[in-house]
PDB file of C-alpha atoms in Angstrom:
ATOM      1  CA  GLN U   1      80.287  43.145 -53.498  1.00  0.00           C
ATOM      2  CA  VAL U   2      82.816  42.652 -50.681  1.00  0.00           C
ATOM      3  CA  ARG U   3      81.760  45.095 -47.973  1.00  0.00           C
ATOM      4  CA  LEU U   4      81.532  43.011 -44.790  1.00  0.00           C
ATOM      5  CA  LEU U   5      84.260  42.462 -42.213  1.00  0.00           C
ATOM      6  CA  GLU U   6      84.459  38.876 -41.020  1.00  0.00           C
ATOM      7  CA  SER U   7      86.863  36.916 -38.877  1.00  0.00           C
ATOM      8  CA  GLY U   8      87.171  33.878 -36.636  1.00  0.00           C
ATOM      9  CA  GLY U   9      88.331  31.109 -38.943  1.00  0.00           C
ATOM     10  CA  GLY U  10      91.207  28.823 -38.147  1.00  0.00           C
ATOM     11  CA  LEU U  11      92.496  25.284 -37.796  1.00  0.00           C
ATOM     12  CA  VAL U  12      90.913  22.985 -35.218  1.00  0.00           C
ATOM     13  CA  GLN U  13      90.682  19.280 -34.494  1.00  0.00           C
ATOM     14  CA  SER U  14      87.505  17.281 -34.864  1.00  0.00           C
ATOM     15  CA  GLY U  15      85.153  18.113 -32.026  1.00  0.00           C
ATOM     16  CA  GLY U  16      86.584  21.581 -31.554  1.00  0.00           C
ATOM     17  CA  SER U  17      84.831  24.924 -31.735  1.00  0.00           C
ATOM     18  CA  LEU U  18      85.181  28.236 -33.519  1.00  0.00           C
ATOM     19  CA  ARG U  19      83.169  31.442 -33.509  1.00  0.00           C
ATOM     20  CA  LEU U  20      82.859  33.547 -36.622  1.00  0.00           C
ATOM     21  CA  SER U  21      81.867  37.190 -36.570  1.00  0.00           C
ATOM     22  CA  CYS U  22      80.615  39.473 -39.308  1.00  0.00           C
ATOM     23  CA  THR U  23      80.041  43.210 -39.179  1.00  0.00           C
ATOM     24  CA  ALA U  24      78.012  45.180 -41.708  1.00  0.00           C
ATOM     25  CA  PRO U  25      79.008  48.740 -42.620  1.00  0.00           C
ATOM     26  CA  GLY U  26      77.387  51.589 -40.749  1.00  0.00           C
ATOM     27  CA  ASN U  27      75.360  52.731 -43.733  1.00  0.00           C
ATOM     28  CA  MET U  28      73.444  49.428 -43.671  1.00  0.00           C
ATOM     29  CA  ARG U  29      71.229  49.835 -40.629  1.00  0.00           C
ATOM     30  CA  GLY U  30      69.761  46.705 -39.120  1.00  0.00           C
ATOM     31  CA  PRO U  31      70.205  44.292 -42.039  1.00  0.00           C
ATOM     32  CA  ASN U  32      67.048  42.342 -42.841  1.00  0.00           C
ATOM     33  CA  ALA U  33      69.086  39.161 -42.949  1.00  0.00           C
ATOM     34  CA  MET U  34      72.629  38.048 -42.221  1.00  0.00           C
ATOM     35  CA  GLY U  35      74.265  34.687 -42.503  1.00  0.00           C
ATOM     36  CA  TRP U  36      77.057  32.514 -43.835  1.00  0.00           C
ATOM     37  CA  HIS U  37      77.581  30.431 -46.902  1.00  0.00           C
ATOM     38  CA  ARG U  38      80.514  28.076 -47.287  1.00  0.00           C
ATOM     39  CA  GLN U  39      82.407  26.614 -50.188  1.00  0.00           C
ATOM     40  CA  ALA U  40      84.769  23.666 -50.080  1.00  0.00           C
ATOM     41  CA  PRO U  41      87.157  22.734 -52.904  1.00  0.00           C
ATOM     42  CA  GLU U  42      85.276  21.175 -55.794  1.00  0.00           C
ATOM     43  CA  LYS U  43      82.003  21.776 -53.963  1.00  0.00           C
ATOM     44  CA  GLN U  44      79.104  24.110 -54.624  1.00  0.00           C
ATOM     45  CA  ARG U  45      78.634  27.090 -52.327  1.00  0.00           C
ATOM     46  CA  GLU U  46      75.874  26.339 -49.825  1.00  0.00           C
ATOM     47  CA  LEU U  47      73.908  28.191 -47.178  1.00  0.00           C
ATOM     48  CA  VAL U  48      75.059  27.325 -43.663  1.00  0.00           C
ATOM     49  CA  ALA U  49      72.921  29.550 -41.445  1.00  0.00           C
ATOM     50  CA  ALA U  50      70.934  32.765 -41.610  1.00  0.00           C
ATOM     51  CA  ILE U  51      69.170  35.073 -39.187  1.00  0.00           C
ATOM     52  CA  SER U  52      66.581  37.776 -39.783  1.00  0.00           C
ATOM     53  CA  SER U  53      66.413  41.168 -38.123  1.00  0.00           C
ATOM     54  CA  GLY U  54      63.726  39.727 -35.850  1.00  0.00           C
ATOM     55  CA  GLY U  55      65.823  36.758 -34.772  1.00  0.00           C
ATOM     56  CA  LEU U  56      64.340  34.028 -36.956  1.00  0.00           C
ATOM     57  CA  THR U  57      66.991  31.463 -37.884  1.00  0.00           C
ATOM     58  CA  GLN U  58      67.604  28.903 -40.590  1.00  0.00           C
ATOM     59  CA  TYR U  59      70.265  26.184 -40.717  1.00  0.00           C
ATOM     60  CA  ALA U  60      71.522  23.654 -43.178  1.00  0.00           C
ATOM     61  CA  ASP U  61      70.544  20.148 -42.120  1.00  0.00           C
ATOM     62  CA  SER U  62      74.199  19.184 -41.844  1.00  0.00           C
ATOM     63  CA  VAL U  63      74.884  21.724 -39.073  1.00  0.00           C
ATOM     64  CA  LYS U  64      71.654  21.650 -37.066  1.00  0.00           C
ATOM     65  CA  GLY U  65      72.343  21.039 -33.403  1.00  0.00           C
ATOM     66  CA  ARG U  66      76.005  22.012 -33.771  1.00  0.00           C
ATOM     67  CA  PHE U  67      75.981  25.595 -35.073  1.00  0.00           C
ATOM     68  CA  THR U  68      74.182  28.582 -33.578  1.00  0.00           C
ATOM     69  CA  ILE U  69      73.753  31.922 -35.308  1.00  0.00           C
ATOM     70  CA  SER U  70      72.991  35.106 -33.393  1.00  0.00           C
ATOM     71  CA  ARG U  71      73.217  38.846 -33.897  1.00  0.00           C
ATOM     72  CA  ASP U  72      73.728  42.074 -32.011  1.00  0.00           C
ATOM     73  CA  ASN U  73      71.752  44.753 -33.824  1.00  0.00           C
ATOM     74  CA  THR U  74      73.385  47.539 -31.835  1.00  0.00           C
ATOM     75  CA  LYS U  75      76.713  46.548 -33.394  1.00  0.00           C
ATOM     76  CA  ASN U  76      75.471  45.498 -36.838  1.00  0.00           C
ATOM     77  CA  THR U  77      77.198  42.201 -36.134  1.00  0.00           C
ATOM     78  CA  ALA U  78      76.283  38.544 -36.528  1.00  0.00           C
ATOM     79  CA  TYR U  79      77.996  35.590 -34.886  1.00  0.00           C
ATOM     80  CA  LEU U  80      78.210  31.946 -35.844  1.00  0.00           C
ATOM     81  CA  GLN U  81      79.132  29.634 -32.985  1.00  0.00           C
ATOM     82  CA  MET U  82      80.364  26.348 -34.432  1.00  0.00           C
ATOM     83  CA  ASN U  83      80.632  23.430 -32.024  1.00  0.00           C
ATOM     84  CA  ASN U  84      81.563  19.787 -32.523  1.00  0.00           C
ATOM     85  CA  LEU U  85      83.253  20.609 -35.791  1.00  0.00           C
ATOM     86  CA  LYS U  86      83.802  17.828 -38.293  1.00  0.00           C
ATOM     87  CA  PRO U  87      86.241  17.485 -41.208  1.00  0.00           C
ATOM     88  CA  GLU U  88      83.244  17.866 -43.510  1.00  0.00           C
ATOM     89  CA  ASP U  89      82.886  21.442 -42.234  1.00  0.00           C
ATOM     90  CA  THR U  90      86.200  22.417 -43.811  1.00  0.00           C
ATOM     91  CA  ALA U  91      85.544  25.250 -46.240  1.00  0.00           C
ATOM     92  CA  VAL U  92      85.847  28.956 -46.831  1.00  0.00           C
ATOM     93  CA  TYR U  93      83.006  30.670 -44.997  1.00  0.00           C
ATOM     94  CA  TYR U  94      81.542  33.806 -46.548  1.00  0.00           C
ATOM     95  CA  CYS U  95      79.377  36.184 -44.569  1.00  0.00           C
ATOM     96  CA  ASN U  96      76.392  37.695 -46.344  1.00  0.00           C
ATOM     97  CA  ALA U  97      74.060  40.553 -45.438  1.00  0.00           C
ATOM     98  CA  PHE U  98      70.977  42.020 -47.076  1.00  0.00           C
ATOM     99  CA  GLY U  99      69.459  45.310 -46.046  1.00  0.00           C
ATOM    100  CA  ALA U 100      68.615  48.924 -46.729  1.00  0.00           C
ATOM    101  CA  VAL U 101      71.404  51.380 -47.384  1.00  0.00           C
ATOM    102  CA  GLY U 102      70.878  55.041 -46.637  1.00  0.00           C
ATOM    103  CA  ASP U 103      68.426  56.949 -44.460  1.00  0.00           C
ATOM    104  CA  GLY U 104      66.159  58.601 -47.019  1.00  0.00           C
ATOM    105  CA  PRO U 105      62.442  57.939 -47.482  1.00  0.00           C
ATOM    106  CA  THR U 106      63.156  55.247 -50.095  1.00  0.00           C
ATOM    107  CA  PRO U 107      66.509  53.647 -49.269  1.00  0.00           C
ATOM    108  CA  GLU U 108      68.027  51.171 -51.674  1.00  0.00           C
ATOM    109  CA  PHE U 109      68.438  47.530 -50.720  1.00  0.00           C
ATOM    110  CA  GLU U 110      71.828  45.949 -51.202  1.00  0.00           C
ATOM    111  CA  GLU U 111      73.441  42.550 -50.744  1.00  0.00           C
ATOM    112  CA  TYR U 112      76.986  42.555 -49.368  1.00  0.00           C
ATOM    113  CA  TRP U 113      79.542  39.790 -48.886  1.00  0.00           C
ATOM    114  CA  GLY U 114      82.566  39.285 -46.697  1.00  0.00           C
ATOM    115  CA  GLN U 115      86.005  38.372 -48.004  1.00  0.00           C
ATOM    116  CA  GLY U 116      85.763  34.836 -46.652  1.00  0.00           C
ATOM    117  CA  THR U 117      87.513  33.104 -43.777  1.00  0.00           C
ATOM    118  CA  GLN U 118      89.085  29.650 -43.912  1.00  0.00           C
ATOM    119  CA  VAL U 119      87.841  26.979 -41.524  1.00  0.00           C
ATOM    120  CA  THR U 120      89.881  23.780 -41.467  1.00  0.00           C
ATOM    121  CA  VAL U 121      88.969  20.789 -39.308  1.00  0.00           C
ATOM    122  CA  SER U 122      91.498  17.981 -39.006  1.00  0.00           C
ATOM    123  CA  SER U 123      90.714  14.332 -38.317  1.00  0.00           C
TER     124      SER U 123
END
């Protein structure tokens, strides 16, 4: 379900940088996990980076040392700083969040997705 607001994509040259942002809706308080997947033409969608509510992070091997994921829990927002971008990073990046929705004694857990943002890196 598309429920997340994401932005920050664009066109950059090799070696350039971009920062993606993703904001979860207010009814999802402190998502347990947030992150980005990406999908290039004729490629399978893959996990790029993820971060837990406690700050634990996970990265795809291909982006380790170049990408940094962080979050601001007061804003329900995650950020993906992408440095030293390569043409191989070209893809549509989709934000993803998993967390509890509602404030009752037994809230339901939901998984939301962003609409996707295009990242293009030229040679």
